[in-house]
Short mmCIF file of C-alpha atoms in Angstrom, two decimals:
data_model
loop_
_atom_site.label_atom_id
_atom_site.label_comp_id
_atom_site.label_asym_id
_atom_site.label_seq_id
_atom_site.Cartn_x
_atom_site.Cartn_y
_atom_site.Cartn_z
CA MET N 1 0.00 0.01 0.01
CA ASN N 2 2.78 2.44 0.91
CA GLU N 3 4.67 1.63 -2.29
CA GLN N 4 1.54 2.36 -4.33
CA THR N 5 1.01 5.66 -2.51
CA ASN N 6 4.61 6.71 -3.10
CA ALA N 7 4.30 5.82 -6.77
CA VAL N 8 1.29 8.12 -7.12
CA GLU N 9 3.04 10.97 -5.23
CA LYS N 10 6.07 10.73 -7.50
CA ARG N 11 4.07 11.38 -10.67
CA LYS N 12 5.26 14.53 -12.39
CA ARG N 13 2.87 17.45 -12.65
CA VAL N 14 1.90 19.07 -15.93
CA PHE N 15 0.36 22.57 -16.26
CA SER N 16 -1.07 23.96 -19.45
CA ALA N 17 -3.26 27.05 -20.07
CA VAL N 18 -5.12 28.15 -23.18
CA LYS N 19 -6.34 31.68 -23.94
CA PRO N 20 -10.02 32.02 -24.76
CA THR N 21 -9.34 33.95 -27.97
CA GLY N 22 -10.15 32.82 -31.47
CA ASN N 23 -11.93 29.62 -32.37
CA PRO N 24 -10.12 26.27 -32.00
CA THR N 25 -9.57 24.43 -35.22
CA LEU N 26 -9.13 20.90 -36.51
CA GLY N 27 -5.40 21.76 -36.53
CA ASN N 28 -5.51 22.55 -32.83
CA TYR N 29 -7.36 19.30 -32.19
CA LEU N 30 -5.09 16.99 -34.22
CA GLY N 31 -1.93 18.85 -33.17
CA ALA N 32 -2.52 18.82 -29.43
CA MET N 33 -6.05 18.83 -27.93
CA LYS N 34 -6.96 15.21 -28.66
CA TYR N 35 -3.95 14.06 -26.65
CA TRP N 36 -4.43 16.22 -23.57
CA GLY N 37 -6.92 13.91 -21.88
CA ARG N 38 -4.57 10.97 -22.26
CA MET N 39 -1.75 12.73 -20.42
CA SER N 40 -3.47 12.01 -17.08
CA ASP N 41 -2.55 8.36 -17.52
CA GLU N 42 1.05 9.35 -16.86
CA TYR N 43 0.97 12.77 -15.18
CA ASP N 44 -1.02 14.83 -12.65
CA CYS N 45 -2.46 17.41 -15.02
CA LEU N 46 -3.83 20.91 -14.49
CA TYR N 47 -5.51 22.77 -17.33
CA ALA N 48 -6.70 26.36 -17.20
CA VAL N 49 -8.64 28.70 -19.42
CA ALA N 50 -6.31 31.67 -19.33
CA ASP N 51 -8.93 34.44 -19.30
CA LEU N 52 -6.65 36.87 -17.44
CA HIS N 53 -4.21 36.72 -20.33
CA ALA N 54 -7.00 37.40 -22.84
CA ILE N 55 -7.51 41.04 -21.81
CA THR N 56 -4.05 42.26 -22.89
CA VAL N 57 -5.82 43.02 -26.16
CA ALA N 58 -9.18 44.83 -26.53
CA ILE N 59 -12.05 42.31 -26.23
CA ASP N 60 -15.74 42.88 -25.79
CA PRO N 61 -17.07 41.68 -22.41
CA LYS N 62 -19.74 39.52 -24.06
CA ASP N 63 -17.11 37.91 -26.29
CA LEU N 64 -14.81 37.25 -23.29
CA ARG N 65 -17.62 35.50 -21.40
CA GLU N 66 -18.74 33.45 -24.39
CA ASN N 67 -15.24 32.55 -25.48
CA SER N 68 -14.32 31.47 -21.95
CA LYS N 69 -17.37 29.25 -21.53
CA ARG N 70 -16.95 27.86 -25.02
CA LEU N 71 -13.30 26.94 -24.46
CA PHE N 72 -14.01 25.46 -21.01
CA ALA N 73 -16.73 23.21 -22.41
CA LEU N 74 -14.61 22.35 -25.43
CA LEU N 75 -11.69 21.20 -23.25
CA ILE N 76 -14.00 18.73 -21.62
CA ALA N 77 -15.48 17.70 -24.99
CA VAL N 78 -12.05 16.87 -26.41
CA GLY N 79 -11.31 14.49 -23.59
CA ILE N 80 -10.14 16.34 -20.47
CA ASP N 81 -12.04 14.59 -17.73
CA PRO N 82 -12.63 17.02 -14.78
CA GLU N 83 -12.64 14.00 -12.47
CA ARG N 84 -9.12 12.99 -13.46
CA ASN N 85 -7.65 16.43 -14.11
CA VAL N 86 -7.81 19.83 -12.42
CA LEU N 87 -9.68 21.96 -14.94
CA PHE N 88 -10.43 25.55 -13.99
CA MET N 89 -10.86 29.18 -15.08
CA GLN N 90 -7.73 31.21 -14.30
CA SER N 91 -9.61 34.26 -12.95
CA HIS N 92 -11.47 32.07 -10.46
CA VAL N 93 -8.19 31.54 -8.55
CA LYS N 94 -7.06 34.94 -7.20
CA ALA N 95 -3.62 33.60 -6.33
CA HIS N 96 -2.60 33.97 -9.96
CA ALA N 97 -2.85 37.77 -9.85
CA GLU N 98 -1.33 37.92 -6.35
CA LEU N 99 1.73 35.86 -7.20
CA CYS N 100 2.20 37.79 -10.46
CA TRP N 101 2.61 41.03 -8.46
CA LEU N 102 5.06 39.40 -6.11
CA LEU N 103 7.11 37.90 -8.98
CA ASN N 104 7.26 41.27 -10.72
CA ASN N 105 9.76 42.22 -8.03
CA TYR N 106 12.04 39.32 -8.94
CA THR N 107 11.93 39.97 -12.68
CA MET N 108 14.39 42.36 -14.23
CA PHE N 109 13.06 44.98 -16.66
CA GLY N 110 15.60 44.04 -19.25
CA GLU N 111 14.53 40.37 -19.12
CA ALA N 112 10.91 41.27 -19.70
CA SER N 113 11.70 43.77 -22.45
CA ARG N 114 13.58 41.12 -24.43
CA MET N 115 10.49 38.90 -24.83
CA THR N 116 9.96 38.41 -28.58
CA GLN N 117 6.18 38.21 -28.36
CA PHE N 118 5.97 41.60 -26.66
CA LYS N 119 8.06 43.12 -29.44
CA ASP N 120 6.04 41.49 -32.17
CA LYS N 121 2.61 42.37 -30.72
CA SER N 122 3.73 45.95 -30.01
CA LYS N 123 4.65 46.40 -33.67
CA LYS N 124 1.31 44.94 -34.82
CA ALA N 125 -0.76 47.11 -32.46
CA PRO N 126 1.31 50.19 -31.47
CA GLU N 127 -1.86 51.87 -30.14
CA ASN N 128 -2.27 49.13 -27.50
CA ILE N 129 1.17 48.70 -25.86
CA ASN N 130 -0.17 48.29 -22.35
CA VAL N 131 1.56 47.20 -19.15
CA GLY N 132 -0.40 43.98 -19.10
CA LEU N 133 1.05 42.96 -22.46
CA PHE N 134 4.54 43.69 -21.14
CA ASP N 135 3.81 41.77 -17.93
CA TYR N 136 2.20 38.81 -19.67
CA PRO N 137 5.24 36.50 -19.23
CA VAL N 138 5.34 37.18 -15.46
CA LEU N 139 1.70 36.23 -15.12
CA MET N 140 2.48 33.11 -17.10
CA ALA N 141 5.31 32.35 -14.66
CA ALA N 142 2.88 32.79 -11.77
CA ASP N 143 0.43 30.37 -13.46
CA ILE N 144 3.12 27.70 -13.67
CA LEU N 145 4.92 28.20 -10.37
CA LEU N 146 1.78 28.29 -8.25
CA TYR N 147 1.21 24.61 -8.97
CA GLN N 148 4.84 23.43 -8.71
CA ALA N 149 4.62 22.13 -12.26
CA ASP N 150 7.42 19.92 -13.55
CA ILE N 151 6.46 20.07 -17.20
CA VAL N 152 4.85 22.80 -19.28
CA PRO N 153 3.80 21.79 -22.82
CA VAL N 154 4.18 24.85 -25.06
CA GLY N 155 4.66 25.81 -28.65
CA ASP N 156 7.97 27.14 -29.95
CA ASP N 157 6.71 30.71 -29.57
CA GLN N 158 6.14 30.30 -25.82
CA MET N 159 9.45 28.59 -24.93
CA GLN N 160 11.11 31.93 -24.27
CA HIS N 161 8.45 32.64 -21.63
CA VAL N 162 9.15 29.35 -19.90
CA GLU N 163 12.83 30.17 -19.81
CA LEU N 164 12.01 33.47 -18.10
CA CYS N 165 9.82 31.52 -15.63
CA ARG N 166 12.77 29.26 -14.86
CA THR N 167 15.01 32.32 -14.31
CA ILE N 168 12.50 33.88 -11.90
CA ALA N 169 12.04 30.63 -9.98
CA THR N 170 15.79 30.08 -9.68
CA ARG N 171 16.38 33.68 -8.53
CA PHE N 172 13.73 33.40 -5.82
CA ASN N 173 14.94 29.99 -4.67
CA ASN N 174 18.51 31.26 -4.42
CA ARG N 175 17.57 34.42 -2.56
CA TYR N 176 15.44 32.70 0.08
CA SER N 177 15.33 28.88 -0.02
CA PRO N 178 13.92 26.25 -2.35
CA THR N 179 10.30 27.32 -2.87
CA PHE N 180 9.40 26.72 -6.51
CA THR N 181 9.84 23.68 -8.71
CA VAL N 182 11.90 24.90 -11.68
CA PRO N 183 9.74 23.70 -14.63
CA GLU N 184 10.81 22.23 -17.92
CA GLY N 185 9.22 23.52 -21.09
CA LYS N 186 8.46 20.87 -23.69
CA VAL N 187 7.31 21.28 -27.23
CA PRO N 188 4.90 18.37 -27.77
CA THR N 189 5.94 15.89 -30.44
CA PHE N 190 2.86 13.69 -30.48
CA GLY N 191 0.61 15.76 -32.72
CA SER N 192 0.66 16.64 -36.42
CA ARG N 193 1.23 20.12 -37.83
CA ILE N 194 -1.80 20.98 -39.84
CA TYR N 195 -1.92 23.77 -42.44
CA SER N 196 -4.64 25.92 -43.95
CA LEU N 197 -6.78 24.25 -46.62
CA SER N 198 -6.64 27.38 -48.78
CA ASP N 199 -2.92 28.11 -48.17
CA PRO N 200 -1.03 24.92 -47.28
CA THR N 201 2.11 26.91 -46.52
CA ALA N 202 0.38 28.73 -43.62
CA LYS N 203 -0.61 27.23 -40.25
CA MET N 204 -4.33 26.53 -39.68
CA GLY N 205 -4.99 29.24 -37.08
CA LYS N 206 -7.80 30.15 -34.72
CA SER N 207 -8.57 33.42 -36.53
CA GLU N 208 -11.90 33.78 -38.27
CA GLY N 209 -10.15 35.71 -41.03
CA ASN N 210 -9.47 32.76 -43.35
CA ALA N 211 -12.96 31.22 -43.45
CA ASP N 212 -12.30 28.60 -46.10
CA GLY N 213 -8.84 27.62 -44.97
CA ASN N 214 -9.60 27.05 -41.31
CA VAL N 215 -11.80 24.12 -40.24
CA PHE N 216 -13.15 24.93 -36.78
CA ILE N 217 -13.90 22.13 -34.33
CA LEU N 218 -17.50 23.37 -33.94
CA ASP N 219 -18.22 23.80 -37.66
CA PRO N 220 -21.38 21.96 -38.81
CA PRO N 221 -20.74 18.89 -40.99
CA GLU N 222 -21.93 20.61 -44.19
CA VAL N 223 -19.51 23.53 -43.63
CA ILE N 224 -16.60 21.12 -43.02
CA MET N 225 -17.39 19.26 -46.24
CA ARG N 226 -17.59 22.49 -48.25
CA LYS N 227 -14.20 23.59 -47.00
CA PHE N 228 -12.55 20.29 -47.84
CA LYS N 229 -14.06 20.21 -51.30
CA ARG N 230 -12.60 23.67 -51.91
CA ALA N 231 -9.16 22.70 -50.52
CA VAL N 232 -6.17 23.74 -52.61
CA THR N 233 -4.40 20.87 -54.39
CA ASP N 234 -2.39 21.18 -57.59
CA CYS N 235 -2.61 20.53 -61.32
CA ASP N 236 -1.37 16.93 -61.01
CA THR N 237 -3.61 13.92 -60.43
CA CYS N 238 -1.40 11.82 -58.14
CA VAL N 239 -2.22 11.61 -54.43
CA HIS N 240 1.33 11.66 -53.10
CA ALA N 241 3.08 13.47 -50.24
CA CYS N 242 6.08 15.56 -51.18
CA GLU N 243 7.45 19.11 -50.92
CA ASP N 244 6.13 20.03 -54.36
CA LYS N 245 2.55 19.07 -53.34
CA PRO N 246 1.90 20.93 -50.08
CA GLY N 247 -1.91 20.86 -50.48
CA ILE N 248 -2.04 17.12 -51.06
CA THR N 249 0.55 16.48 -48.33
CA ASN N 250 -1.52 18.52 -45.85
CA LEU N 251 -4.72 16.55 -46.69
CA LEU N 252 -2.89 13.28 -46.36
CA THR N 253 -1.44 14.42 -43.00
CA ILE N 254 -4.93 15.28 -41.78
CA TYR N 255 -6.31 11.91 -42.83
CA ALA N 256 -3.39 10.04 -41.25
CA ALA N 257 -3.71 11.98 -38.00
CA ILE N 258 -7.44 11.39 -37.78
CA ASN N 259 -6.98 7.60 -38.28
CA ASP N 260 -3.75 7.23 -36.33
CA ILE N 261 -1.95 5.75 -39.32
CA THR N 262 1.29 6.58 -41.16
CA LEU N 263 1.47 8.99 -44.08
CA GLU N 264 2.62 6.10 -46.25
CA ARG N 265 -0.47 4.03 -45.41
CA ALA N 266 -2.68 7.01 -46.17
CA GLU N 267 -1.00 7.35 -49.60
CA ARG N 268 -1.66 3.70 -50.34
CA GLU N 269 -5.36 4.05 -49.47
CA PHE N 270 -5.72 6.85 -52.06
CA ALA N 271 -3.33 5.55 -54.70
CA ALA N 272 -6.13 5.02 -57.23
CA CYS N 273 -8.24 8.07 -56.25
CA ASP N 274 -8.93 11.24 -58.17
CA TYR N 275 -8.62 14.50 -56.28
CA ALA N 276 -12.38 15.08 -55.89
CA THR N 277 -12.91 11.67 -54.30
CA PHE N 278 -9.80 12.10 -52.17
CA LYS N 279 -10.91 15.48 -50.76
CA THR N 280 -14.42 14.16 -50.08
CA ARG N 281 -13.13 11.19 -48.11
CA VAL N 282 -10.78 13.33 -46.03
CA GLY N 283 -13.65 15.73 -45.33
CA GLU N 284 -15.88 12.83 -44.26
CA ALA N 285 -13.17 11.57 -41.91
CA ALA N 286 -12.91 15.07 -40.38
CA VAL N 287 -16.66 15.26 -39.92
CA GLU N 288 -16.75 11.93 -38.10
CA VAL N 289 -13.76 12.58 -35.81
CA LEU N 290 -15.24 15.93 -34.76
CA ARG N 291 -18.85 14.72 -34.43
CA PRO N 292 -18.60 13.29 -30.87
CA VAL N 293 -16.65 16.37 -29.74
CA ARG N 294 -19.29 18.74 -31.09
CA GLU N 295 -22.15 16.65 -29.63
CA LYS N 296 -20.58 16.54 -26.17
CA TYR N 297 -19.83 20.26 -26.34
CA GLU N 298 -23.46 21.05 -27.28
CA ALA N 299 -24.72 18.92 -24.38
CA LEU N 300 -22.45 20.77 -21.94
CA ARG N 301 -23.61 24.16 -23.21
CA ARG N 302 -27.25 23.25 -22.85
CA ASP N 303 -26.68 22.72 -19.14
CA ASP N 304 -25.24 26.06 -18.02
CA LYS N 305 -25.68 25.32 -14.34
CA GLY N 306 -23.88 22.04 -14.68
CA LEU N 307 -21.02 23.68 -16.55
CA MET N 308 -20.71 26.34 -13.88
CA GLU N 309 -20.65 23.66 -11.17
CA ILE N 310 -17.72 21.93 -12.94
CA MET N 311 -15.96 25.32 -12.98
CA ARG N 312 -16.60 25.78 -9.25
CA VAL N 313 -15.26 22.34 -8.31
CA GLY N 314 -12.20 22.81 -10.51
CA ALA N 315 -11.51 26.25 -9.03
CA GLU N 316 -11.68 24.85 -5.49
CA LYS N 317 -9.16 22.15 -6.34
CA ALA N 318 -6.82 24.61 -7.99
CA GLU N 319 -7.25 27.13 -5.12
CA ARG N 320 -6.17 24.57 -2.53
CA LEU N 321 -2.97 23.77 -4.44
CA ALA N 322 -2.22 27.44 -5.24
CA ALA N 323 -2.77 28.60 -1.68
CA ARG N 324 -0.02 26.34 -0.33
CA THR N 325 2.55 27.88 -2.64
CA LEU N 326 1.33 31.46 -2.21
CA GLU N 327 1.46 31.27 1.59
CA LYS N 328 5.05 29.98 1.49
CA VAL N 329 6.01 32.88 -0.77
CA TYR N 330 4.44 35.48 1.50
CA LYS N 331 6.20 34.09 4.54
CA LYS N 332 9.61 33.79 2.89
CA ILE N 333 9.50 37.35 1.62
CA GLY N 334 8.73 38.57 5.12
CA PHE N 335 5.11 39.65 5.12
CA VAL N 336 3.27 39.62 8.46
CA ARG N 337 0.66 36.89 8.27
CA LEU N 338 -2.54 36.76 10.28
#
């Protein structure tokens, strides 16, 4: 019994947060989301809807509420079981904002100013260079360090933020005593990189801007089929994956990822197919893989009270974990505690 208990306690902890901006796509699902629920077989997992991060850009209050509820329900629908994982809304746990302020004082201005995302977003929206945008990586560090996460799955564009988090944690630990687990950022390798159907050289993104190129998880079946039938291919007739055929390669990658098969096997399945038949069959596969996700999502959204109860329970679990870390930090810094 003790050996079993120790084995459970030694499981590494994973933390991941997703901003409720944009509309998750088939690319997001096949690239990462479909695997998140399975991670609890190996790790203790915490997932958050990062709504505090969402307000660094102008967003309508109605859109923020809707996007947050939509993403929360969608995370459950893609397989994150709230019974096996800690799933919560970031703003429901006040410790995130509190620890962010404390960590600001252990983050050097030069370190924060070197963050590439801040520079890029500042150039794109010079009229909205706010302090929150500048402080975004410190809030991200607070998100991670509150839960003593060992592993943080992130994309390439977020790895610099994880490195800053490690720097902050190490600086605090060295100044006082070991307080924070120094996390490791990992770029997931299990998913497939999916590209736009209308521009197979560009990533399939969450933006609504490219309506035909982006297949959204919650698109109705007829919309999904229309998008696949309009997918860019080439002037050849051979269904084959190669650098010279990015459209066909992308469609084959989508089909292989949906069916958990190799690209080579997907090629063999369509060796005798014309492009129209090929695109139809890939579209049908996409419809079917997303159908149970969409149905579960719709059921969750029909029961708003039930969804809010899941949020409440998740927030309570996260709050208990976060409070332990936050109290240690307050004491070590020297604040008078009641």
